Amino acid sequence: MKTEDFDFYLPEKLIAQHPSEKRDNSRLMVLDKNSQTIEHKQFFNIIDYLDKDDVLVLNDTKVLPARLLGIKRDTHAAIEILLLKEKEKDHWETLVKPAKRIKIGTEVYFGDGLLKMVCTNKMEDGLATFKLLYQGVLVEILEKLGTMPLPPYITEKLKDQSRYQTVYAENLGSAAAPTAGLHFTQELLKQIEEKGIKIIPITLHVGLGTFRPVSVSDVTNHKMHYEQYILTESSVKALNQAVKEHKKIVAVGTTTVRTLESNFKENQFHPGVFETNIFIYPGYKFKVVNKLITNFHLPKSTLMMLISAFYDQENIKKAYSEAVSNEYRFFSFGDSMLIK
């Protein structure tokens, strides 16, 4: 299976540079796996495709203002550091640019010394571990010094930082937003609950595993990085009840899919804090997810491979071709797709 098989033509003008004016006014493409039909709707129509035999599972992770611009202590060279995940107290795995300027022992200062970071380990692909030194509360310092880690294809400045958070973001720790959830409003979620559909939160802190590009030609040789996920006792109880009652599980986003599929073992879900590096591509047999709400993804990405596994490559390619023809907006701030 070749990475090239998941490529497609995308005009640059279709890469969304800013969110839609109202979250649930983005467009929605509905793919029906049984009839192999395509419908064109607005996201607020999603409620018409959910029923009482469904449970809606969403990722309530919250994005850290994790992109930091600092200077090396010895040379005053500019260094950009993206916090990916906390390995242990105040020791973070990071992505560094330019990585060649960093070695073990390198000190980087931010905000006139409000935050100092010392490199403790250097790895491949621009990854490095830093110890963070500061006084006070780290989150408050990051809110002063950091910016939202928008993907590199978004070149316009984000006026309202909250638009890169879901309305239900709760647990701080992500290096990127679970973007399929950006389309929901509080009003729409209330309507869904009033229809009798149970909403279940889970948490996966998005890191390098989700957005790292595939650099190998053979898909099966790609290695995912580990990401932390959390399932609470109450969420596990609700999920296991849904399985027992044969309800359909609707996953909001690929991060939710990967969490659910990773955790479901011995015919049930399990509470706790875990890590996953699950890589889903065509040939994978889904255990629990029945419907998927997702955005339009980058060519040759692991997310394209996941949705091709959930439906099939041929129909996903047709849908993406139609999305381009109809000028759907792509990627993080783009439009949405439901595969049912």
Short mmCIF file of C-alpha atoms in Angstrom, two decimals, residues 2-332:
data_model
loop_
_atom_site.label_atom_id
_atom_site.label_comp_id
_atom_site.label_asym_id
_atom_site.label_seq_id
_atom_site.Cartn_x
_atom_site.Cartn_y
_atom_site.Cartn_z
CA LYS A 2 1.63 3.21 -1.19
CA THR A 3 1.40 6.67 0.38
CA GLU A 4 0.84 8.06 -3.14
CA ASP A 5 -2.47 6.16 -3.26
CA PHE A 6 -3.86 8.74 -0.82
CA ASP A 7 -2.90 11.81 -2.82
CA PHE A 8 -5.43 14.13 -4.49
CA TYR A 9 -5.51 17.45 -6.31
CA LEU A 10 -6.35 20.42 -4.10
CA PRO A 11 -6.29 24.04 -5.28
CA GLU A 12 -4.61 26.26 -2.69
CA LYS A 13 -7.63 28.61 -2.65
CA LEU A 14 -9.70 25.86 -0.97
CA ILE A 15 -7.47 25.74 2.14
CA ALA A 16 -9.55 27.58 4.74
CA GLN A 17 -7.58 30.43 6.34
CA HIS A 18 -10.22 31.35 8.91
CA PRO A 19 -13.27 29.70 10.51
CA SER A 20 -16.78 30.20 9.16
CA GLU A 21 -18.65 33.17 10.65
CA LYS A 22 -20.89 30.84 12.68
CA ARG A 23 -19.56 27.46 13.75
CA ASP A 24 -22.49 25.32 12.60
CA ASN A 25 -22.96 27.18 9.30
CA SER A 26 -20.08 25.34 7.70
CA ARG A 27 -20.99 22.90 4.96
CA LEU A 28 -21.59 19.20 5.59
CA MET A 29 -21.04 16.41 3.06
CA VAL A 30 -22.94 13.25 4.00
CA LEU A 31 -21.61 9.92 2.72
CA ASP A 32 -23.89 6.88 3.03
CA LYS A 33 -21.87 3.66 2.97
CA ASN A 34 -24.92 1.52 2.20
CA SER A 35 -26.37 3.47 -0.72
CA GLN A 36 -22.98 4.98 -1.71
CA THR A 37 -24.71 8.35 -2.14
CA ILE A 38 -23.45 11.86 -1.41
CA GLU A 39 -25.60 14.66 0.03
CA HIS A 40 -24.67 18.33 0.48
CA LYS A 41 -25.98 19.97 3.66
CA GLN A 42 -25.07 22.54 6.34
CA PHE A 43 -23.50 21.36 9.60
CA PHE A 44 -26.59 22.23 11.65
CA ASN A 45 -28.36 19.48 9.63
CA ILE A 46 -26.22 16.91 11.48
CA ILE A 47 -29.05 16.47 13.97
CA ASP A 48 -31.19 14.94 11.19
CA TYR A 49 -28.67 12.10 10.86
CA LEU A 50 -28.56 11.27 14.57
CA ASP A 51 -31.25 9.22 16.32
CA LYS A 52 -32.02 7.76 19.75
CA ASP A 53 -30.08 4.60 18.94
CA ASP A 54 -26.91 6.70 18.66
CA VAL A 55 -24.45 8.01 21.23
CA LEU A 56 -22.27 10.97 20.29
CA VAL A 57 -18.67 10.69 21.52
CA LEU A 58 -16.46 13.77 21.46
CA ASN A 59 -12.91 14.68 22.44
CA ASP A 60 -12.96 17.36 25.15
CA THR A 61 -9.23 18.13 25.06
CA LYS A 62 -8.24 21.80 25.25
CA VAL A 63 -5.42 23.35 23.22
CA LEU A 64 -2.46 24.85 25.05
CA PRO A 65 -1.03 28.13 23.73
CA ALA A 66 1.94 25.86 23.08
CA ARG A 67 3.93 27.67 20.36
CA LEU A 68 6.74 29.67 21.95
CA LEU A 69 9.31 32.01 20.40
CA GLY A 70 12.52 32.36 22.37
CA ILE A 71 16.23 33.07 22.11
CA LYS A 72 19.27 30.92 22.84
CA ARG A 73 21.16 32.16 25.88
CA ASP A 74 24.63 31.94 24.29
CA THR A 75 24.06 33.17 20.71
CA HIS A 76 20.70 35.01 20.95
CA ALA A 77 19.52 33.01 17.92
CA ALA A 78 15.74 32.82 17.49
CA ILE A 79 14.25 29.44 18.43
CA GLU A 80 10.65 28.25 18.01
CA ILE A 81 9.48 25.50 20.37
CA LEU A 82 6.15 23.69 20.21
CA LEU A 83 5.21 21.88 23.43
CA LEU A 84 3.84 18.45 22.51
CA LYS A 85 3.34 16.54 25.75
CA GLU A 86 4.51 16.52 29.35
CA LYS A 87 6.59 13.39 29.91
CA GLU A 88 6.93 14.03 33.65
CA LYS A 89 6.58 17.09 35.89
CA ASP A 90 7.99 20.09 33.92
CA HIS A 91 9.77 17.83 31.40
CA TRP A 92 8.21 18.23 27.95
CA GLU A 93 8.60 16.55 24.59
CA THR A 94 8.81 19.35 22.00
CA LEU A 95 9.22 20.09 18.33
CA VAL A 96 12.05 22.56 17.69
CA LYS A 97 12.85 24.90 14.77
CA PRO A 98 15.63 25.09 13.72
CA ALA A 99 16.57 21.83 15.40
CA LYS A 100 20.21 22.03 14.31
CA ARG A 101 20.77 24.95 16.71
CA ILE A 102 19.83 22.85 19.72
CA LYS A 103 21.94 20.32 21.62
CA ILE A 104 21.76 18.79 25.08
CA GLY A 105 22.35 21.55 27.63
CA THR A 106 21.16 24.37 25.36
CA GLU A 107 19.24 27.05 27.29
CA VAL A 108 16.40 28.98 25.67
CA TYR A 109 14.79 32.05 27.26
CA PHE A 110 11.26 33.37 26.76
CA GLY A 111 9.70 36.67 27.83
CA ASP A 112 12.83 38.19 29.40
CA GLY A 113 13.38 35.07 31.47
CA LEU A 114 9.78 34.55 32.62
CA LEU A 115 10.28 31.02 31.28
CA LYS A 116 13.57 29.19 30.73
CA MET A 117 13.96 25.82 29.01
CA VAL A 118 17.00 23.52 29.09
CA CYS A 119 17.42 20.73 26.54
CA THR A 120 17.83 17.34 28.25
CA ASN A 121 17.54 15.03 25.24
CA LYS A 122 17.63 15.37 21.46
CA MET A 123 15.94 12.97 19.05
CA GLU A 124 15.24 12.69 15.33
CA ASP A 125 12.74 14.69 13.24
CA GLY A 126 13.21 17.91 15.23
CA LEU A 127 12.07 16.36 18.51
CA ALA A 128 13.75 17.27 21.79
CA THR A 129 12.99 17.06 25.50
CA PHE A 130 13.28 20.21 27.63
CA LYS A 131 13.11 20.90 31.34
CA LEU A 132 10.95 23.98 32.03
CA LEU A 133 12.08 26.43 34.72
CA TYR A 134 9.68 29.14 35.94
CA GLN A 135 8.02 30.74 38.96
CA GLY A 136 4.24 30.50 39.38
CA VAL A 137 1.66 28.63 37.31
CA LEU A 138 2.79 27.29 33.93
CA VAL A 139 -0.59 27.68 32.23
CA GLU A 140 -0.70 31.38 33.17
CA ILE A 141 2.84 31.85 31.82
CA LEU A 142 1.94 30.12 28.55
CA GLU A 143 -1.12 32.35 28.20
CA LYS A 144 1.22 35.36 28.41
CA LEU A 145 4.01 34.05 26.18
CA GLY A 146 2.53 31.41 23.90
CA THR A 147 0.30 31.44 20.85
CA MET A 148 -2.14 28.90 19.47
CA PRO A 149 -0.23 26.27 17.47
CA LEU A 150 -2.06 26.78 14.19
CA PRO A 151 -0.99 24.44 11.38
CA PRO A 152 1.56 25.86 8.89
CA TYR A 153 -0.99 25.96 6.05
CA ILE A 154 -2.94 28.65 7.95
CA THR A 155 -1.04 31.84 7.15
CA GLU A 156 -3.62 34.42 8.26
CA LYS A 157 -3.68 35.63 11.85
CA LEU A 158 -6.49 34.23 13.99
CA LYS A 159 -8.43 37.18 15.43
CA ASP A 160 -10.40 35.19 18.01
CA GLN A 161 -8.21 32.55 19.70
CA SER A 162 -11.30 30.76 21.05
CA ARG A 163 -12.21 29.69 17.50
CA TYR A 164 -9.37 27.17 17.63
CA GLN A 165 -11.06 25.54 20.64
CA THR A 166 -14.23 23.46 20.65
CA VAL A 167 -17.09 24.90 22.73
CA TYR A 168 -16.79 21.85 24.99
CA ALA A 169 -12.97 21.98 25.45
CA GLU A 170 -12.30 21.05 29.06
CA ASN A 171 -9.00 19.24 29.68
CA LEU A 172 -5.90 21.28 28.87
CA GLY A 173 -3.07 19.44 27.13
CA SER A 174 -3.30 19.43 23.31
CA ALA A 175 -0.79 20.72 20.78
CA ALA A 176 -3.57 20.96 18.17
CA ALA A 177 -7.37 21.18 18.15
CA PRO A 178 -9.61 18.17 17.48
CA THR A 179 -10.98 20.12 14.53
CA ALA A 180 -14.05 18.00 13.68
CA GLY A 181 -15.59 19.37 16.87
CA LEU A 182 -15.13 23.03 15.93
CA HIS A 183 -18.48 22.99 14.08
CA PHE A 184 -20.61 22.37 17.18
CA THR A 185 -22.33 25.17 19.09
CA GLN A 186 -23.78 24.93 22.60
CA GLU A 187 -27.24 25.37 21.06
CA LEU A 188 -26.73 22.47 18.65
CA LEU A 189 -25.43 20.20 21.42
CA LYS A 190 -28.50 21.07 23.51
CA GLN A 191 -30.80 20.17 20.59
CA ILE A 192 -28.99 16.85 20.18
CA GLU A 193 -29.48 16.04 23.87
CA GLU A 194 -33.14 17.08 23.70
CA LYS A 195 -33.58 14.57 20.89
CA GLY A 196 -32.59 11.87 23.38
CA ILE A 197 -29.03 11.30 22.16
CA LYS A 198 -26.45 10.80 24.90
CA ILE A 199 -23.24 12.82 24.56
CA ILE A 200 -20.14 11.14 26.01
CA PRO A 201 -16.83 12.99 26.50
CA ILE A 202 -13.44 11.31 26.21
CA THR A 203 -10.00 12.96 26.13
CA LEU A 204 -7.09 12.49 23.75
CA HIS A 205 -4.36 15.11 23.91
CA VAL A 206 -3.45 15.72 20.29
CA GLY A 207 0.28 15.56 19.65
CA LEU A 208 2.69 14.65 16.90
CA GLY A 209 1.00 11.30 16.26
CA THR A 210 -2.01 12.98 14.70
CA PHE A 211 -0.41 15.57 12.44
CA ARG A 212 3.07 14.22 11.64
CA PRO A 213 3.37 13.79 7.85
CA VAL A 214 3.97 10.37 6.30
CA SER A 215 7.54 10.39 4.94
CA VAL A 216 7.76 6.76 3.78
CA SER A 217 6.49 5.41 0.46
CA ASP A 218 5.10 2.20 1.98
CA VAL A 219 2.20 3.05 4.32
CA THR A 220 2.85 0.05 6.56
CA ASN A 221 6.33 1.38 7.45
CA HIS A 222 4.97 4.60 9.00
CA LYS A 223 5.32 4.81 12.77
CA MET A 224 2.88 6.84 14.84
CA HIS A 225 4.01 8.75 17.93
CA TYR A 226 2.28 7.98 21.22
CA GLU A 227 -0.49 10.29 22.45
CA GLN A 228 -2.10 10.29 25.89
CA TYR A 229 -5.80 9.59 26.32
CA ILE A 230 -8.12 9.45 29.32
CA LEU A 231 -11.43 7.66 29.86
CA THR A 232 -13.33 8.45 33.06
CA GLU A 233 -15.41 5.94 35.02
CA SER A 234 -18.65 7.71 34.02
CA SER A 235 -17.76 7.80 30.30
CA VAL A 236 -16.76 4.13 30.34
CA LYS A 237 -20.02 3.19 32.07
CA ALA A 238 -22.02 5.08 29.39
CA LEU A 239 -19.98 3.57 26.54
CA ASN A 240 -20.31 0.02 27.85
CA GLN A 241 -24.05 0.56 28.29
CA ALA A 242 -24.26 1.73 24.68
CA VAL A 243 -22.43 -1.39 23.49
CA LYS A 244 -24.69 -3.61 25.60
CA GLU A 245 -27.81 -1.94 24.13
CA HIS A 246 -26.40 -2.17 20.57
CA LYS A 247 -26.50 1.59 20.12
CA LYS A 248 -24.50 3.13 17.29
CA ILE A 249 -21.37 4.99 18.30
CA VAL A 250 -20.88 8.27 16.44
CA ALA A 251 -17.29 9.50 16.77
CA VAL A 252 -16.60 13.23 16.47
CA GLY A 253 -13.20 13.29 14.80
CA THR A 254 -10.38 10.90 14.06
CA THR A 255 -8.86 11.42 17.53
CA THR A 256 -12.07 10.06 19.05
CA VAL A 257 -11.98 7.10 16.65
CA ARG A 258 -8.40 6.25 17.61
CA THR A 259 -9.20 6.53 21.32
CA LEU A 260 -12.26 4.29 21.17
CA GLU A 261 -10.66 1.69 18.92
CA SER A 262 -7.51 1.61 21.09
CA ASN A 263 -9.35 1.19 24.36
CA PHE A 264 -12.01 -1.39 23.43
CA LYS A 265 -10.65 -4.76 24.55
CA GLU A 266 -12.31 -7.97 25.76
CA ASN A 267 -15.62 -6.58 24.48
CA GLN A 268 -15.64 -3.55 26.76
CA PHE A 269 -14.12 -0.14 27.46
CA HIS A 270 -11.75 0.48 30.38
CA PRO A 271 -11.29 3.61 32.55
CA GLY A 272 -7.90 5.16 33.17
CA VAL A 273 -5.00 7.09 31.66
CA PHE A 274 -3.37 5.41 28.65
CA GLU A 275 -1.22 6.05 25.59
CA THR A 276 -1.92 5.01 22.02
CA ASN A 277 0.04 4.94 18.78
CA ILE A 278 -2.67 3.12 16.82
CA PHE A 279 -2.34 3.60 13.06
CA ILE A 280 -5.56 2.90 11.14
CA TYR A 281 -5.34 2.37 7.39
CA PRO A 282 -7.29 0.27 4.83
CA GLY A 283 -7.60 -3.32 5.95
CA TYR A 284 -8.29 -2.35 9.57
CA LYS A 285 -11.46 -3.93 11.04
CA PHE A 286 -13.37 -1.41 13.16
CA LYS A 287 -14.57 -2.75 16.50
CA VAL A 288 -16.96 -0.09 17.84
CA VAL A 289 -17.24 3.08 15.74
CA ASN A 290 -20.32 3.12 13.47
CA LYS A 291 -20.45 6.71 12.18
CA LEU A 292 -17.76 9.35 11.82
CA ILE A 293 -17.90 13.15 11.75
CA THR A 294 -14.67 14.53 10.34
CA ASN A 295 -13.10 17.39 8.38
CA PHE A 296 -11.44 17.27 4.96
CA HIS A 297 -7.85 16.16 5.40
CA LEU A 298 -4.41 16.72 3.89
CA PRO A 299 -3.33 14.61 0.91
CA LYS A 300 -1.23 11.54 1.85
CA SER A 301 -1.94 12.00 5.58
CA THR A 302 -2.66 9.34 8.20
CA LEU A 303 -6.13 10.89 8.54
CA MET A 304 -6.86 10.26 4.84
CA MET A 305 -5.82 6.67 5.44
CA LEU A 306 -8.11 6.36 8.46
CA ILE A 307 -11.22 7.59 6.66
CA SER A 308 -10.35 5.41 3.65
CA ALA A 309 -10.32 2.46 6.06
CA PHE A 310 -13.68 3.53 7.52
CA TYR A 311 -15.33 3.68 4.08
CA ASP A 312 -13.09 2.66 1.15
CA GLN A 313 -10.42 4.37 -0.93
CA GLU A 314 -12.46 4.56 -4.13
CA ASN A 315 -15.50 6.24 -2.58
CA ILE A 316 -13.38 8.61 -0.49
CA LYS A 317 -11.54 9.69 -3.63
CA LYS A 318 -14.89 10.30 -5.38
CA ALA A 319 -16.14 12.32 -2.41
CA TYR A 320 -12.99 14.43 -2.27
CA SER A 321 -13.16 15.06 -6.02
CA GLU A 322 -16.75 16.25 -5.59
CA ALA A 323 -15.72 18.40 -2.63
CA VAL A 324 -13.09 20.12 -4.78
CA SER A 325 -15.58 20.59 -7.64
CA ASN A 326 -18.09 22.13 -5.22
CA GLU A 327 -15.40 24.29 -3.60
CA TYR A 328 -15.68 22.91 -0.08
CA ARG A 329 -13.25 24.47 2.40
CA PHE A 330 -10.46 22.13 3.50
CA PHE A 331 -8.46 21.31 6.65
CA SER A 332 -8.71 22.68 10.21
#
